[in-house]
């Protein structure tokens, strides 16, 4: 599998430019909303073992004070910059309409036929780049900070069901509808509408309280018995295929089901889908932590994880 090449730059210039750009141009098209990505990364960081937590802190710029979630939305911000335009197809997977399954060789390519150019390929490649962390920066193609941010972000993307959606509607982006009283589209409903509606209705618009509930569900709640299976991973290729397959299955059974352009989605749709959104955020965070703990932890665990990539 080919590796993506990351341009080398100084961290100071890179992150200062990012902050200026973000403040001027504002948010772009996102996967999980900034809230969803932040919760995924906070859940992951709370589960890091000491060695992995130290490595993550060392890779992050000083101004975020070791908070990975502060930069988890960065790949969405830069995907339309000329330098990073090549990363745009890495945020999603287009699958054949109504096939309701994912096949890596069939589905993981860009519009030019480039292999591995989808979110499943991206996770493998950036995991592989981070696996060189112990060897310093001898391979100058690899910017470890960027690799960390891309990996963290794409682990959120692959768990958002509509990011493994149908080709013809661009994962629900062209299915225009109303979410309660305002205009939206099916993709955006799963990206952000369900999260923000839950935060407003049940948590006083405080997503940190929503995050606490999500964490409580797997630490001492309804998903506790599932936690070990979420972390199960023989090698990255097998794992990303599983994550993508889970998402397209949910998209078919719950995302697209009963939805047509022009519909108004409200309480029935929200109530029946909220737990799925919460669970996918939880799984993304738990699995991101699992990957980072293996990359930055015991050498044998890292070797096992990278087998077959």
GROMACS .gro file of C-alpha atoms in nm:
model
  309
    1UNK     CA    1   0.000   0.000   0.000
    2UNK     CA    2   0.141   0.339  -0.099
    3UNK     CA    3   0.198   0.608   0.161
    4UNK     CA    4   0.079   0.966   0.145
    5UNK     CA    5   0.354   1.227   0.140
    6UNK     CA    6   0.321   1.512   0.387
    7UNK     CA    7   0.503   1.836   0.312
    8UNK     CA    8   0.757   1.939   0.576
    9UNK     CA    9   0.716   2.279   0.739
   10UNK     CA   10   0.794   2.443   1.068
   11UNK     CA   11   0.531   2.389   1.334
   12UNK     CA   12   0.520   2.758   1.428
   13UNK     CA   13   0.437   2.879   1.077
   14UNK     CA   14   0.199   2.592   1.016
   15UNK     CA   15  -0.019   2.642   1.324
   16UNK     CA   16  -0.015   3.022   1.328
   17UNK     CA   17  -0.133   3.019   0.967
   18UNK     CA   18  -0.403   2.769   1.062
   19UNK     CA   19  -0.536   2.993   1.337
   20UNK     CA   20  -0.541   3.302   1.115
   21UNK     CA   21  -0.715   3.116   0.834
   22UNK     CA   22  -0.976   2.967   1.067
   23UNK     CA   23  -1.064   3.300   1.222
   24UNK     CA   24  -1.101   3.470   0.882
   25UNK     CA   25  -1.281   3.204   0.682
   26UNK     CA   26  -1.472   3.013   0.948
   27UNK     CA   27  -1.579   2.648   0.931
   28UNK     CA   28  -1.596   2.450   0.610
   29UNK     CA   29  -1.785   2.134   0.522
   30UNK     CA   30  -1.738   1.896   0.812
   31UNK     CA   31  -1.776   1.529   0.898
   32UNK     CA   32  -1.892   1.498   1.253
   33UNK     CA   33  -1.944   1.857   1.354
   34UNK     CA   34  -1.667   2.026   1.546
   35UNK     CA   35  -1.856   1.912   1.857
   36UNK     CA   36  -1.864   1.551   1.738
   37UNK     CA   37  -1.496   1.547   1.651
   38UNK     CA   38  -1.406   1.714   1.980
   39UNK     CA   39  -1.602   1.453   2.178
   40UNK     CA   40  -1.437   1.168   1.987
   41UNK     CA   41  -1.092   1.306   2.060
   42UNK     CA   42  -1.166   1.385   2.425
   43UNK     CA   43  -1.295   1.033   2.481
   44UNK     CA   44  -0.980   0.895   2.320
   45UNK     CA   45  -0.747   1.118   2.523
   46UNK     CA   46  -0.916   1.015   2.846
   47UNK     CA   47  -0.832   0.652   2.763
   48UNK     CA   48  -0.465   0.701   2.674
   49UNK     CA   49  -0.201   0.516   2.871
   50UNK     CA   50   0.084   0.729   3.014
   51UNK     CA   51   0.333   0.664   2.732
   52UNK     CA   52   0.078   0.743   2.461
   53UNK     CA   53  -0.049   1.048   2.649
   54UNK     CA   54   0.307   1.182   2.669
   55UNK     CA   55   0.370   1.123   2.299
   56UNK     CA   56   0.048   1.301   2.203
   57UNK     CA   57   0.134   1.596   2.425
   58UNK     CA   58   0.482   1.619   2.271
   59UNK     CA   59   0.338   1.621   1.919
   60UNK     CA   60   0.080   1.891   1.984
   61UNK     CA   61   0.174   2.262   1.968
   62UNK     CA   62   0.223   2.428   2.304
   63UNK     CA   63  -0.073   2.665   2.270
   64UNK     CA   64  -0.333   2.385   2.298
   65UNK     CA   65  -0.190   2.274   2.636
   66UNK     CA   66  -0.194   1.907   2.542
   67UNK     CA   67  -0.560   1.907   2.434
   68UNK     CA   68  -0.595   1.691   2.122
   69UNK     CA   69  -0.960   1.787   2.079
   70UNK     CA   70  -0.863   2.149   2.013
   71UNK     CA   71  -0.724   2.050   1.673
   72UNK     CA   72  -0.937   1.752   1.575
   73UNK     CA   73  -1.133   1.961   1.325
   74UNK     CA   74  -0.816   2.092   1.154
   75UNK     CA   75  -0.832   1.850   0.856
   76UNK     CA   76  -1.176   1.988   0.767
   77UNK     CA   77  -1.039   2.341   0.776
   78UNK     CA   78  -0.752   2.275   0.536
   79UNK     CA   79  -0.904   2.028   0.289
   80UNK     CA   80  -0.975   2.305   0.036
   81UNK     CA   81  -0.634   2.472   0.063
   82UNK     CA   82  -0.424   2.414  -0.245
   83UNK     CA   83  -0.153   2.237  -0.045
   84UNK     CA   84  -0.401   1.995   0.112
   85UNK     CA   85  -0.654   1.961  -0.168
   86UNK     CA   86  -0.537   1.606  -0.225
   87UNK     CA   87  -0.677   1.512   0.119
   88UNK     CA   88  -1.038   1.594   0.028
   89UNK     CA   89  -1.134   1.238  -0.086
   90UNK     CA   90  -0.980   1.095   0.231
   91UNK     CA   91  -1.276   1.207   0.443
   92UNK     CA   92  -1.529   0.958   0.307
   93UNK     CA   93  -1.606   0.644   0.108
   94UNK     CA   94  -1.853   0.627  -0.180
   95UNK     CA   95  -2.021   0.287  -0.210
   96UNK     CA   96  -2.248   0.160  -0.488
   97UNK     CA   97  -2.607   0.274  -0.442
   98UNK     CA   98  -2.809   0.036  -0.226
   99UNK     CA   99  -2.533  -0.228  -0.217
  100UNK     CA  100  -2.515  -0.165   0.159
  101UNK     CA  101  -2.167  -0.311   0.193
  102UNK     CA  102  -1.805  -0.198   0.173
  103UNK     CA  103  -1.532  -0.363  -0.030
  104UNK     CA  104  -1.190  -0.205  -0.005
  105UNK     CA  105  -1.064  -0.285  -0.354
  106UNK     CA  106  -1.393  -0.176  -0.510
  107UNK     CA  107  -1.459   0.139  -0.309
  108UNK     CA  108  -1.131   0.290  -0.184
  109UNK     CA  109  -1.014   0.513  -0.467
  110UNK     CA  110  -1.052   0.876  -0.576
  111UNK     CA  111  -1.209   1.021  -0.891
  112UNK     CA  112  -0.879   0.974  -1.074
  113UNK     CA  113  -0.860   0.607  -0.981
  114UNK     CA  114  -0.593   0.660  -0.716
  115UNK     CA  115  -0.582   0.357  -0.488
  116UNK     CA  116  -0.620   0.384  -0.108
  117UNK     CA  117  -0.769   0.733  -0.149
  118UNK     CA  118  -1.056   0.704   0.097
  119UNK     CA  119  -1.095   0.734   0.473
  120UNK     CA  120  -1.013   0.365   0.528
  121UNK     CA  121  -0.687   0.398   0.334
  122UNK     CA  122  -0.605   0.724   0.509
  123UNK     CA  123  -0.633   0.571   0.856
  124UNK     CA  124  -0.394   0.293   0.759
  125UNK     CA  125  -0.141   0.530   0.606
  126UNK     CA  126  -0.137   0.782   0.888
  127UNK     CA  127  -0.118   0.501   1.144
  128UNK     CA  128   0.182   0.370   0.955
  129UNK     CA  129   0.344   0.714   0.955
  130UNK     CA  130   0.295   0.751   1.330
  131UNK     CA  131   0.447   0.407   1.385
  132UNK     CA  132   0.785   0.566   1.295
  133UNK     CA  133   0.760   0.799   1.594
  134UNK     CA  134   1.014   0.603   1.798
  135UNK     CA  135   1.268   0.645   1.522
  136UNK     CA  136   1.255   1.022   1.538
  137UNK     CA  137   1.225   1.217   1.214
  138UNK     CA  138   1.477   1.031   0.999
  139UNK     CA  139   1.215   1.001   0.727
  140UNK     CA  140   1.167   1.368   0.641
  141UNK     CA  141   0.848   1.301   0.445
  142UNK     CA  142   0.657   1.238   0.764
  143UNK     CA  143   0.527   1.523   0.972
  144UNK     CA  144   0.422   1.342   1.286
  145UNK     CA  145   0.200   1.621   1.416
  146UNK     CA  146   0.001   1.631   1.097
  147UNK     CA  147  -0.022   1.253   1.092
  148UNK     CA  148  -0.166   1.255   1.445
  149UNK     CA  149  -0.428   1.517   1.357
  150UNK     CA  150  -0.530   1.340   1.037
  151UNK     CA  151  -0.558   1.004   1.213
  152UNK     CA  152  -0.765   1.149   1.498
  153UNK     CA  153  -0.997   1.325   1.256
  154UNK     CA  154  -1.040   1.034   1.017
  155UNK     CA  155  -1.124   0.795   1.299
  156UNK     CA  156  -1.418   1.025   1.363
  157UNK     CA  157  -1.509   1.036   0.994
  158UNK     CA  158  -1.515   0.661   0.939
  159UNK     CA  159  -1.754   0.620   1.233
  160UNK     CA  160  -2.000   0.876   1.095
  161UNK     CA  161  -2.236   0.645   0.904
  162UNK     CA  162  -2.312   0.884   0.617
  163UNK     CA  163  -1.941   0.913   0.543
  164UNK     CA  164  -1.971   0.563   0.402
  165UNK     CA  165  -2.280   0.640   0.197
  166UNK     CA  166  -2.412   0.606  -0.156
  167UNK     CA  167  -2.225   0.748  -0.451
  168UNK     CA  168  -2.515   0.914  -0.633
  169UNK     CA  169  -2.625   1.131  -0.338
  170UNK     CA  170  -2.273   1.194  -0.202
  171UNK     CA  171  -2.347   1.034   0.132
  172UNK     CA  172  -2.678   1.216   0.169
  173UNK     CA  173  -2.540   1.559   0.081
  174UNK     CA  174  -2.779   1.601  -0.212
  175UNK     CA  175  -3.086   1.478  -0.020
  176UNK     CA  176  -3.227   1.816   0.079
  177UNK     CA  177  -3.487   1.821   0.355
  178UNK     CA  178  -3.597   2.004   0.666
  179UNK     CA  179  -3.473   1.928   1.014
  180UNK     CA  180  -3.766   2.036   1.229
  181UNK     CA  181  -3.814   2.396   1.109
  182UNK     CA  182  -3.497   2.470   0.914
  183UNK     CA  183  -3.340   2.358   0.589
  184UNK     CA  184  -3.072   2.091   0.596
  185UNK     CA  185  -2.968   1.774   0.418
  186UNK     CA  186  -2.942   1.413   0.526
  187UNK     CA  187  -2.565   1.418   0.557
  188UNK     CA  188  -2.571   1.727   0.775
  189UNK     CA  189  -2.841   1.574   0.995
  190UNK     CA  190  -2.593   1.301   1.093
  191UNK     CA  191  -2.293   1.534   1.101
  192UNK     CA  192  -2.440   1.791   1.333
  193UNK     CA  193  -2.816   1.828   1.364
  194UNK     CA  194  -2.873   1.526   1.589
  195UNK     CA  195  -2.580   1.622   1.813
  196UNK     CA  196  -2.688   1.984   1.853
  197UNK     CA  197  -3.053   1.894   1.905
  198UNK     CA  198  -2.955   1.649   2.179
  199UNK     CA  199  -2.729   1.908   2.343
  200UNK     CA  200  -3.005   2.169   2.335
  201UNK     CA  201  -3.289   1.942   2.450
  202UNK     CA  202  -3.114   1.747   2.725
  203UNK     CA  203  -2.787   1.917   2.824
  204UNK     CA  204  -2.847   2.291   2.821
  205UNK     CA  205  -2.638   2.316   2.502
  206UNK     CA  206  -2.337   2.187   2.695
  207UNK     CA  207  -2.176   1.915   2.481
  208UNK     CA  208  -1.933   1.829   2.761
  209UNK     CA  209  -2.231   1.690   2.953
  210UNK     CA  210  -2.335   1.490   2.647
  211UNK     CA  211  -1.980   1.357   2.627
  212UNK     CA  212  -1.995   1.252   2.994
  213UNK     CA  213  -2.312   1.055   2.925
  214UNK     CA  214  -2.151   0.887   2.624
  215UNK     CA  215  -1.849   0.788   2.835
  216UNK     CA  216  -2.073   0.667   3.116
  217UNK     CA  217  -2.247   0.431   2.876
  218UNK     CA  218  -1.927   0.234   2.815
  219UNK     CA  219  -1.753   0.275   3.152
  220UNK     CA  220  -2.048   0.166   3.364
  221UNK     CA  221  -2.355   0.148   3.145
  222UNK     CA  222  -2.531  -0.016   2.855
  223UNK     CA  223  -2.217  -0.060   2.639
  224UNK     CA  224  -1.982  -0.185   2.911
  225UNK     CA  225  -1.990  -0.543   2.788
  226UNK     CA  226  -1.916  -0.427   2.432
  227UNK     CA  227  -1.599  -0.238   2.518
  228UNK     CA  228  -1.354  -0.525   2.467
  229UNK     CA  229  -1.500  -0.608   2.125
  230UNK     CA  230  -1.468  -0.243   2.018
  231UNK     CA  231  -1.097  -0.258   2.101
  232UNK     CA  232  -1.042  -0.589   1.925
  233UNK     CA  233  -0.804  -0.534   1.634
  234UNK     CA  234  -0.570  -0.788   1.475
  235UNK     CA  235  -0.433  -0.548   1.213
  236UNK     CA  236  -0.530  -0.212   1.070
  237UNK     CA  237  -0.650  -0.338   0.733
  238UNK     CA  238  -0.900  -0.574   0.895
  239UNK     CA  239  -1.007  -0.308   1.143
  240UNK     CA  240  -1.075  -0.023   0.900
  241UNK     CA  241  -1.275  -0.260   0.683
  242UNK     CA  242  -1.487  -0.347   0.987
  243UNK     CA  243  -1.538   0.017   1.084
  244UNK     CA  244  -1.646   0.110   0.731
  245UNK     CA  245  -1.876  -0.191   0.705
  246UNK     CA  246  -2.044  -0.092   1.033
  247UNK     CA  247  -2.105   0.259   0.901
  248UNK     CA  248  -2.261   0.163   0.567
  249UNK     CA  249  -2.479  -0.089   0.748
  250UNK     CA  250  -2.611   0.184   0.981
  251UNK     CA  251  -2.648   0.426   0.690
  252UNK     CA  252  -2.867   0.176   0.506
  253UNK     CA  253  -3.077   0.062   0.801
  254UNK     CA  254  -3.111   0.393   0.980
  255UNK     CA  255  -2.970   0.684   0.778
  256UNK     CA  256  -3.148   0.647   0.445
  257UNK     CA  257  -3.444   0.443   0.567
  258UNK     CA  258  -3.772   0.618   0.498
  259UNK     CA  259  -3.604   0.942   0.388
  260UNK     CA  260  -3.661   1.124   0.060
  261UNK     CA  261  -3.572   1.471  -0.062
  262UNK     CA  262  -3.823   1.726   0.061
  263UNK     CA  263  -3.911   1.533   0.379
  264UNK     CA  264  -3.929   1.697   0.719
  265UNK     CA  265  -3.743   1.498   0.984
  266UNK     CA  266  -3.828   1.565   1.346
  267UNK     CA  267  -3.894   1.382   1.673
  268UNK     CA  268  -3.942   1.028   1.540
  269UNK     CA  269  -3.621   1.035   1.341
  270UNK     CA  270  -3.426   1.211   1.617
  271UNK     CA  271  -3.542   0.983   1.897
  272UNK     CA  272  -3.467   0.663   1.706
  273UNK     CA  273  -3.123   0.771   1.579
  274UNK     CA  274  -2.971   0.957   1.875
  275UNK     CA  275  -2.838   0.646   2.049
  276UNK     CA  276  -2.668   0.537   1.725
  277UNK     CA  277  -2.490   0.871   1.692
  278UNK     CA  278  -2.378   0.855   2.055
  279UNK     CA  279  -2.253   0.499   2.014
  280UNK     CA  280  -2.053   0.579   1.699
  281UNK     CA  281  -1.885   0.872   1.874
  282UNK     CA  282  -1.800   0.639   2.162
  283UNK     CA  283  -1.663   0.369   1.932
  284UNK     CA  284  -1.454   0.621   1.741
  285UNK     CA  285  -1.298   0.752   2.062
  286UNK     CA  286  -1.235   0.410   2.213
  287UNK     CA  287  -1.077   0.281   1.894
  288UNK     CA  288  -0.865   0.591   1.842
  289UNK     CA  289  -0.726   0.544   2.194
  290UNK     CA  290  -0.660   0.177   2.119
  291UNK     CA  291  -0.458   0.267   1.809
  292UNK     CA  292  -0.258   0.542   1.982
  293UNK     CA  293  -0.185   0.321   2.283
  294UNK     CA  294  -0.048   0.052   2.053
  295UNK     CA  295   0.152   0.291   1.836
  296UNK     CA  296   0.320   0.463   2.127
  297UNK     CA  297   0.329   0.167   2.364
  298UNK     CA  298   0.479  -0.180   2.352
  299UNK     CA  299   0.676  -0.254   2.036
  300UNK     CA  300   0.513  -0.593   1.979
  301UNK     CA  301   0.164  -0.441   1.996
  302UNK     CA  302   0.267  -0.189   1.733
  303UNK     CA  303   0.408  -0.463   1.511
  304UNK     CA  304   0.088  -0.665   1.539
  305UNK     CA  305  -0.125  -0.362   1.460
  306UNK     CA  306   0.069  -0.277   1.146
  307UNK     CA  307   0.065  -0.631   1.007
  308UNK     CA  308  -0.077  -0.653   0.656
  309UNK     CA  309  -0.089  -0.274   0.601
   0.00000   0.00000   0.00000
